[in-house]
Amino acid sequence: VNVVPDAIAYGRMRWNTPLSEDHAELLLERLEVSAGDEVVDLGCGWGELLIRAVVPVPTCRGTGVDNAPWALERGRNLAAEQGVSDRVAFVAEDASTWPDSADRIVCIGASQAWGSEPDALRNLRRAVRPGGRLLFGDGCWEHPPSADAAAMFGESVLALSDLVNAAMQAGWHVLHVSTADQREWDDFEATWRAGREDWLLAHPGDPRAGEVRTHLAGRLREYVNVYRGVLGFAYLVLS
Ligand SMILES: C[S@@+](CC[C@H](N)C(=O)[O-])C[C@H]1O[C@@H](n2cnc3c(N)ncnc32)[C@H](O)[C@@H]1O
């Protein structure tokens, strides 16, 4: 349902992934962005994490790559608010064909750009310069899926152990593995719904409001009945 403009639909989300502030801090600590580093976020969305990676290290530069113009616009505004517009660029490109390498690559929730998680992990090898690191995040099964969950998310979701194996098989050294906890997931889902709820409050008489309400109720039902506690989300820091 594309009734709600994306900027409003996602307006209540800090980032478009199940992630708390302190978990984000931990991941950035493990990514170890250093002076002079170039950081590229492939499938950056509005680049909140990219900006947080770059802000504390005044000599490093960031590039956010995404194919959603509205998200890039939000990213440029965030960079301006943080005073880093001169060091963080947002570009509208297909992440899977990004030609350059960088010291630090971030790729969270965007592996579908390469086809699958193993494909992304293999292809991202050449994007990371020698001695560099990749912060990779994607969905994984926290528990074996029911038939409904498997049908909803497809064959491409891996168990955490298979995801870690895929990273090692692609030649990565695994420095860090953590998964989103239940409260991070609940907050992700709640803030996803909250943007749409905002639109409903602002457009009570809109003829499409019923459609949006049905969509929201359906997503909530699917979450609590089918994938809550089953679909997980893993963050790996790789070198
Ligand atoms: C689940 S969101 C995650 C966004 C961001 N990494 C974050 O954590 O907030 C996935 C992002 O990947 C982007 N994306 C998907 N396929 C892409 C592609 N082929 N090229 C560039 N961006 C892509 C989407 O537009 C979306 O912003």
mmCIF file of C-alpha atoms and ligand atoms in Angstrom:
data_model
loop_
_atom_site.group_PDB
_atom_site.id
_atom_site.type_symbol
_atom_site.label_atom_id
_atom_site.label_comp_id
_atom_site.label_asym_id
_atom_site.label_seq_id
_atom_site.Cartn_x
_atom_site.Cartn_y
_atom_site.Cartn_z
ATOM 1 C CA VAL A 1 0.000 0.000 0.000
ATOM 2 C CA ASN A 2 1.742 3.154 -1.174
ATOM 3 C CA VAL A 3 -0.848 5.621 0.075
ATOM 4 C CA VAL A 4 1.393 7.092 2.776
ATOM 5 C CA PRO A 5 4.372 9.064 1.414
ATOM 6 C CA ASP A 6 7.620 7.287 2.346
ATOM 7 C CA ALA A 7 9.031 10.261 4.257
ATOM 8 C CA ILE A 8 5.995 10.122 6.595
ATOM 9 C CA ALA A 9 5.686 6.312 6.641
ATOM 10 C CA TYR A 10 9.307 5.969 7.850
ATOM 11 C CA GLY A 11 9.358 9.267 9.744
ATOM 12 C CA ARG A 12 9.282 7.687 13.216
ATOM 13 C CA MET A 13 12.141 5.274 12.553
ATOM 14 C CA ARG A 14 15.646 6.204 13.683
ATOM 15 C CA TRP A 15 16.983 3.742 11.101
ATOM 16 C CA ASN A 16 15.269 1.132 8.986
ATOM 17 C CA THR A 17 16.528 -1.894 10.906
ATOM 18 C CA PRO A 18 15.907 -3.375 14.379
ATOM 19 C CA LEU A 19 18.654 -1.605 16.288
ATOM 20 C CA SER A 20 18.887 0.202 19.626
ATOM 21 C CA GLU A 21 21.125 3.204 20.330
ATOM 22 C CA ASP A 22 23.538 1.201 22.486
ATOM 23 C CA HIS A 23 23.712 -1.690 20.013
ATOM 24 C CA ALA A 24 24.510 0.837 17.267
ATOM 25 C CA GLU A 25 27.270 2.285 19.445
ATOM 26 C CA LEU A 26 28.730 -1.182 19.986
ATOM 27 C CA LEU A 27 28.708 -1.939 16.245
ATOM 28 C CA LEU A 28 30.409 1.363 15.433
ATOM 29 C CA GLU A 29 33.017 0.674 18.110
ATOM 30 C CA ARG A 30 33.724 -2.706 16.438
ATOM 31 C CA LEU A 31 33.839 -1.088 12.999
ATOM 32 C CA GLU A 32 36.741 1.064 14.302
ATOM 33 C CA VAL A 33 36.499 3.981 11.900
ATOM 34 C CA SER A 34 39.879 5.707 12.051
ATOM 35 C CA ALA A 35 41.371 9.012 10.973
ATOM 36 C CA GLY A 36 41.356 9.472 7.198
ATOM 37 C CA ASP A 37 39.076 6.489 6.532
ATOM 38 C CA GLU A 38 36.610 6.418 3.710
ATOM 39 C CA VAL A 39 33.287 4.889 4.786
ATOM 40 C CA VAL A 40 30.712 3.742 2.237
ATOM 41 C CA ASP A 41 27.209 2.638 3.235
ATOM 42 C CA LEU A 42 25.629 0.504 0.499
ATOM 43 C CA GLY A 43 21.828 0.568 0.796
ATOM 44 C CA CYS A 44 22.202 3.362 3.347
ATOM 45 C CA GLY A 45 18.546 4.432 3.516
ATOM 46 C CA TRP A 46 18.758 7.882 5.124
ATOM 47 C CA GLY A 47 22.252 7.129 6.427
ATOM 48 C CA GLU A 48 21.752 7.691 10.156
ATOM 49 C CA LEU A 49 24.375 5.076 11.031
ATOM 50 C CA LEU A 50 26.785 6.352 8.361
ATOM 51 C CA ILE A 51 26.536 9.861 9.796
ATOM 52 C CA ARG A 52 27.125 8.546 13.318
ATOM 53 C CA ALA A 53 30.191 6.674 12.029
ATOM 54 C CA VAL A 54 31.667 9.769 10.423
ATOM 55 C CA VAL A 55 30.803 12.575 12.896
ATOM 56 C CA PRO A 56 33.332 11.684 15.655
ATOM 57 C CA VAL A 57 36.283 11.295 13.248
ATOM 58 C CA PRO A 58 36.806 14.708 11.637
ATOM 59 C CA THR A 59 39.205 13.516 8.929
ATOM 60 C CA CYS A 60 37.079 10.693 7.570
ATOM 61 C CA ARG A 61 34.623 10.907 4.696
ATOM 62 C CA GLY A 62 31.384 9.054 4.082
ATOM 63 C CA THR A 63 29.293 8.124 1.072
ATOM 64 C CA GLY A 64 25.767 6.782 1.309
ATOM 65 C CA VAL A 65 24.454 4.836 -1.683
ATOM 66 C CA ASP A 66 20.775 4.039 -2.118
ATOM 67 C CA ASN A 67 18.216 3.944 -4.898
ATOM 68 C CA ALA A 68 15.420 5.665 -2.908
ATOM 69 C CA PRO A 69 15.585 9.432 -3.623
ATOM 70 C CA TRP A 70 13.370 10.399 -0.660
ATOM 71 C CA ALA A 71 15.702 8.543 1.752
ATOM 72 C CA LEU A 72 18.774 10.235 0.265
ATOM 73 C CA GLU A 73 17.074 13.597 0.718
ATOM 74 C CA ARG A 74 16.469 12.817 4.414
ATOM 75 C CA GLY A 75 20.120 11.771 4.657
ATOM 76 C CA ARG A 76 21.349 15.057 3.172
ATOM 77 C CA ASN A 77 19.206 16.972 5.661
ATOM 78 C CA LEU A 78 20.565 14.892 8.564
ATOM 79 C CA ALA A 79 24.144 15.481 7.394
ATOM 80 C CA ALA A 80 23.462 19.228 7.242
ATOM 81 C CA GLU A 81 21.968 19.193 10.767
ATOM 82 C CA GLN A 82 25.084 17.422 12.026
ATOM 83 C CA GLY A 83 27.395 19.842 10.178
ATOM 84 C CA VAL A 84 28.984 17.127 8.038
ATOM 85 C CA SER A 85 27.581 17.934 4.580
ATOM 86 C CA ASP A 86 31.116 18.647 3.408
ATOM 87 C CA ARG A 87 32.230 15.117 4.416
ATOM 88 C CA VAL A 88 29.173 12.963 3.719
ATOM 89 C CA ALA A 89 27.705 12.583 0.249
ATOM 90 C CA PHE A 90 24.506 10.754 -0.688
ATOM 91 C CA VAL A 91 24.301 9.284 -4.156
ATOM 92 C CA ALA A 92 21.466 7.632 -6.060
ATOM 93 C CA GLU A 93 23.030 4.460 -7.450
ATOM 94 C CA ASP A 94 22.482 0.728 -7.552
ATOM 95 C CA ALA A 95 24.494 -0.519 -4.568
ATOM 96 C CA SER A 96 25.354 -3.797 -6.313
ATOM 97 C CA THR A 97 27.344 -2.080 -9.046
ATOM 98 C CA TRP A 98 29.193 0.406 -6.800
ATOM 99 C CA PRO A 99 32.644 0.406 -8.436
ATOM 100 C CA ASP A 100 34.906 1.804 -5.687
ATOM 101 C CA SER A 101 36.492 0.288 -2.619
ATOM 102 C CA ALA A 102 36.644 1.843 0.857
ATOM 103 C CA ASP A 103 38.262 1.336 4.270
ATOM 104 C CA ARG A 104 34.925 0.698 5.943
ATOM 105 C CA ILE A 105 31.807 -0.616 4.237
ATOM 106 C CA VAL A 106 28.403 -0.728 5.893
ATOM 107 C CA CYS A 107 25.667 -2.856 4.335
ATOM 108 C CA ILE A 108 22.580 -3.363 6.477
ATOM 109 C CA GLY A 109 19.352 -4.910 5.227
ATOM 110 C CA ALA A 110 20.308 -4.490 1.589
ATOM 111 C CA SER A 111 21.791 -7.835 0.529
ATOM 112 C CA GLN A 112 18.873 -8.385 -1.864
ATOM 113 C CA ALA A 113 20.672 -5.899 -4.132
ATOM 114 C CA TRP A 114 23.175 -8.695 -4.912
ATOM 115 C CA GLY A 115 20.565 -11.488 -4.962
ATOM 116 C CA SER A 116 21.189 -13.259 -1.660
ATOM 117 C CA GLU A 117 23.208 -12.908 1.528
ATOM 118 C CA PRO A 118 26.006 -15.264 0.313
ATOM 119 C CA ASP A 119 26.129 -13.350 -3.010
ATOM 120 C CA ALA A 120 26.389 -10.041 -1.135
ATOM 121 C CA LEU A 121 29.097 -11.377 1.182
ATOM 122 C CA ARG A 122 31.121 -12.644 -1.802
ATOM 123 C CA ASN A 123 30.722 -9.446 -3.830
ATOM 124 C CA LEU A 124 31.497 -7.124 -0.934
ATOM 125 C CA ARG A 125 34.996 -8.634 -0.566
ATOM 126 C CA ARG A 126 36.314 -6.432 -3.340
ATOM 127 C CA ALA A 127 34.606 -3.337 -1.922
ATOM 128 C CA VAL A 128 36.732 -3.455 1.249
ATOM 129 C CA ARG A 129 40.345 -2.331 1.010
ATOM 130 C CA PRO A 130 43.079 -4.498 2.586
ATOM 131 C CA GLY A 131 42.973 -4.031 6.361
ATOM 132 C CA GLY A 132 39.420 -2.698 6.124
ATOM 133 C CA ARG A 133 36.180 -3.845 7.703
ATOM 134 C CA LEU A 134 32.595 -4.579 6.710
ATOM 135 C CA LEU A 135 29.585 -4.086 8.976
ATOM 136 C CA PHE A 136 27.011 -6.438 7.491
ATOM 137 C CA GLY A 137 23.470 -6.777 8.772
ATOM 138 C CA ASP A 138 20.617 -8.921 7.573
ATOM 139 C CA GLY A 139 17.680 -11.040 8.566
ATOM 140 C CA CYS A 140 18.224 -14.584 9.819
ATOM 141 C CA TRP A 141 16.064 -17.241 11.438
ATOM 142 C CA GLU A 142 16.227 -16.884 15.204
ATOM 143 C CA HIS A 143 14.120 -20.074 15.404
ATOM 144 C CA PRO A 144 13.190 -22.539 12.645
ATOM 145 C CA PRO A 145 10.367 -20.913 10.664
ATOM 146 C CA SER A 146 6.812 -22.194 10.549
ATOM 147 C CA ALA A 147 5.434 -22.859 7.048
ATOM 148 C CA ASP A 148 3.776 -19.413 7.168
ATOM 149 C CA ALA A 149 7.003 -17.644 8.125
ATOM 150 C CA ALA A 150 8.985 -19.513 5.463
ATOM 151 C CA ALA A 151 6.377 -18.589 2.857
ATOM 152 C CA MET A 152 6.398 -14.943 3.941
ATOM 153 C CA PHE A 153 10.155 -14.376 3.904
ATOM 154 C CA GLY A 154 11.220 -16.954 1.345
ATOM 155 C CA GLU A 155 13.992 -19.475 0.995
ATOM 156 C CA SER A 156 16.777 -16.921 1.056
ATOM 157 C CA VAL A 157 16.714 -16.263 4.831
ATOM 158 C CA LEU A 158 19.476 -18.243 6.569
ATOM 159 C CA ALA A 159 19.888 -19.561 10.094
ATOM 160 C CA LEU A 160 22.452 -17.482 12.008
ATOM 161 C CA SER A 161 24.958 -20.368 11.862
ATOM 162 C CA ASP A 162 24.561 -20.613 8.069
ATOM 163 C CA LEU A 163 24.999 -16.846 7.715
ATOM 164 C CA VAL A 164 28.239 -16.941 9.699
ATOM 165 C CA ASN A 165 29.391 -19.947 7.621
ATOM 166 C CA ALA A 166 28.566 -18.055 4.422
ATOM 167 C CA ALA A 167 30.708 -15.133 5.639
ATOM 168 C CA MET A 168 33.641 -17.445 6.374
ATOM 169 C CA GLN A 169 33.242 -19.252 3.051
ATOM 170 C CA ALA A 170 33.373 -15.896 1.280
ATOM 171 C CA GLY A 171 36.795 -15.398 2.882
ATOM 172 C CA TRP A 172 35.890 -13.038 5.733
ATOM 173 C CA HIS A 173 37.398 -13.136 9.200
ATOM 174 C CA VAL A 174 34.519 -12.780 11.671
ATOM 175 C CA LEU A 175 35.294 -10.160 14.346
ATOM 176 C CA HIS A 176 31.830 -9.680 15.823
ATOM 177 C CA VAL A 177 28.388 -11.295 15.739
ATOM 178 C CA SER A 178 25.307 -9.982 17.541
ATOM 179 C CA THR A 179 21.578 -10.200 16.933
ATOM 180 C CA ALA A 180 18.717 -7.789 17.499
ATOM 181 C CA ASP A 181 16.889 -8.567 20.727
ATOM 182 C CA GLN A 182 13.135 -8.720 21.115
ATOM 183 C CA ARG A 183 12.789 -5.134 22.273
ATOM 184 C CA GLU A 184 14.750 -3.878 19.248
ATOM 185 C CA TRP A 185 12.384 -5.852 16.999
ATOM 186 C CA ASP A 186 9.286 -4.637 18.837
ATOM 187 C CA ASP A 187 10.499 -1.045 18.534
ATOM 188 C CA PHE A 188 11.284 -1.531 14.833
ATOM 189 C CA GLU A 189 7.760 -2.779 14.204
ATOM 190 C CA ALA A 190 6.128 -0.149 16.436
ATOM 191 C CA THR A 191 7.991 2.741 14.802
ATOM 192 C CA TRP A 192 7.211 1.296 11.342
ATOM 193 C CA ARG A 193 3.526 1.424 12.261
ATOM 194 C CA ALA A 194 3.803 4.805 14.033
ATOM 195 C CA GLY A 195 4.613 6.728 10.847
ATOM 196 C CA ARG A 196 1.506 5.309 9.177
ATOM 197 C CA GLU A 197 -0.530 6.078 12.324
ATOM 198 C CA ASP A 198 0.717 9.685 12.073
ATOM 199 C CA TRP A 199 -0.620 9.878 8.531
ATOM 200 C CA LEU A 200 -4.002 8.469 9.651
ATOM 201 C CA LEU A 201 -4.252 11.087 12.420
ATOM 202 C CA ALA A 202 -3.495 13.866 9.941
ATOM 203 C CA HIS A 203 -5.917 12.512 7.290
ATOM 204 C CA PRO A 204 -8.937 11.214 9.213
ATOM 205 C CA GLY A 205 -11.386 11.736 6.353
ATOM 206 C CA ASP A 206 -9.178 10.497 3.516
ATOM 207 C CA PRO A 207 -11.001 7.871 1.422
ATOM 208 C CA ARG A 208 -7.831 5.712 1.518
ATOM 209 C CA ALA A 209 -7.651 5.718 5.341
ATOM 210 C CA GLY A 210 -9.500 2.392 5.596
ATOM 211 C CA GLU A 211 -6.964 0.755 3.292
ATOM 212 C CA VAL A 212 -4.086 2.054 5.419
ATOM 213 C CA ARG A 213 -5.778 0.862 8.645
ATOM 214 C CA THR A 214 -6.295 -2.615 7.161
ATOM 215 C CA HIS A 215 -2.653 -2.754 6.078
ATOM 216 C CA LEU A 216 -1.461 -1.708 9.542
ATOM 217 C CA ALA A 217 -3.658 -4.248 11.322
ATOM 218 C CA GLY A 218 -2.504 -6.959 8.921
ATOM 219 C CA ARG A 219 1.178 -6.221 9.553
ATOM 220 C CA LEU A 220 0.629 -6.253 13.322
ATOM 221 C CA ARG A 221 -1.222 -9.583 13.092
ATOM 222 C CA GLU A 222 1.528 -11.097 10.943
ATOM 223 C CA TYR A 223 4.176 -9.865 13.352
ATOM 224 C CA VAL A 224 2.647 -11.323 16.511
ATOM 225 C CA ASN A 225 1.272 -14.487 14.870
ATOM 226 C CA VAL A 226 3.973 -15.405 12.389
ATOM 227 C CA TYR A 227 7.422 -13.861 12.710
ATOM 228 C CA ARG A 228 7.891 -12.274 16.163
ATOM 229 C CA GLY A 229 10.766 -14.156 17.810
ATOM 230 C CA VAL A 230 11.232 -16.269 14.666
ATOM 231 C CA LEU A 231 12.747 -13.825 12.191
ATOM 232 C CA GLY A 232 15.912 -12.429 13.686
ATOM 233 C CA PHE A 233 18.419 -9.884 12.499
ATOM 234 C CA ALA A 234 22.170 -10.405 12.664
ATOM 235 C CA TYR A 235 25.009 -7.883 12.651
ATOM 236 C CA LEU A 236 28.467 -9.084 11.663
ATOM 237 C CA VAL A 237 31.698 -7.104 11.677
ATOM 238 C CA LEU A 238 34.079 -8.713 9.214
ATOM 239 C CA SER A 239 37.629 -8.130 8.052
HETATM 240 C C1 LIG B 1 15.945 -2.326 5.059
HETATM 241 S S1 LIG B 1 16.514 -0.824 4.368
HETATM 242 C C2 LIG B 1 17.942 -0.516 5.375
HETATM 243 C C3 LIG B 1 18.445 0.887 5.234
HETATM 244 C C4 LIG B 1 19.668 1.243 6.066
HETATM 245 N N1 LIG B 1 20.797 0.371 5.779
HETATM 246 C C5 LIG B 1 19.347 1.215 7.538
HETATM 247 O O1 LIG B 1 19.873 0.346 8.225
HETATM 248 O O2 LIG B 1 18.574 2.063 7.976
HETATM 249 C C6 LIG B 1 17.227 -1.356 2.822
HETATM 250 C C7 LIG B 1 17.690 -0.213 1.922
HETATM 251 O O3 LIG B 1 18.318 -0.749 0.778
HETATM 252 C C8 LIG B 1 17.972 0.036 -0.338
HETATM 253 N N2 LIG B 1 18.199 -0.771 -1.538
HETATM 254 C C9 LIG B 1 17.639 -1.954 -1.884
HETATM 255 N N3 LIG B 1 18.144 -2.393 -3.057
HETATM 256 C C10 LIG B 1 19.040 -1.469 -3.452
HETATM 257 C C11 LIG B 1 19.898 -1.348 -4.584
HETATM 258 N N4 LIG B 1 19.931 -2.294 -5.544
HETATM 259 N N5 LIG B 1 20.698 -0.270 -4.675
HETATM 260 C C12 LIG B 1 20.691 0.690 -3.725
HETATM 261 N N6 LIG B 1 19.907 0.630 -2.630
HETATM 262 C C13 LIG B 1 19.086 -0.438 -2.496
HETATM 263 C C14 LIG B 1 16.524 0.421 -0.093
HETATM 264 O O4 LIG B 1 16.135 1.568 -0.820
HETATM 265 C C15 LIG B 1 16.536 0.662 1.417
HETATM 266 O O5 LIG B 1 16.813 2.021 1.724
#
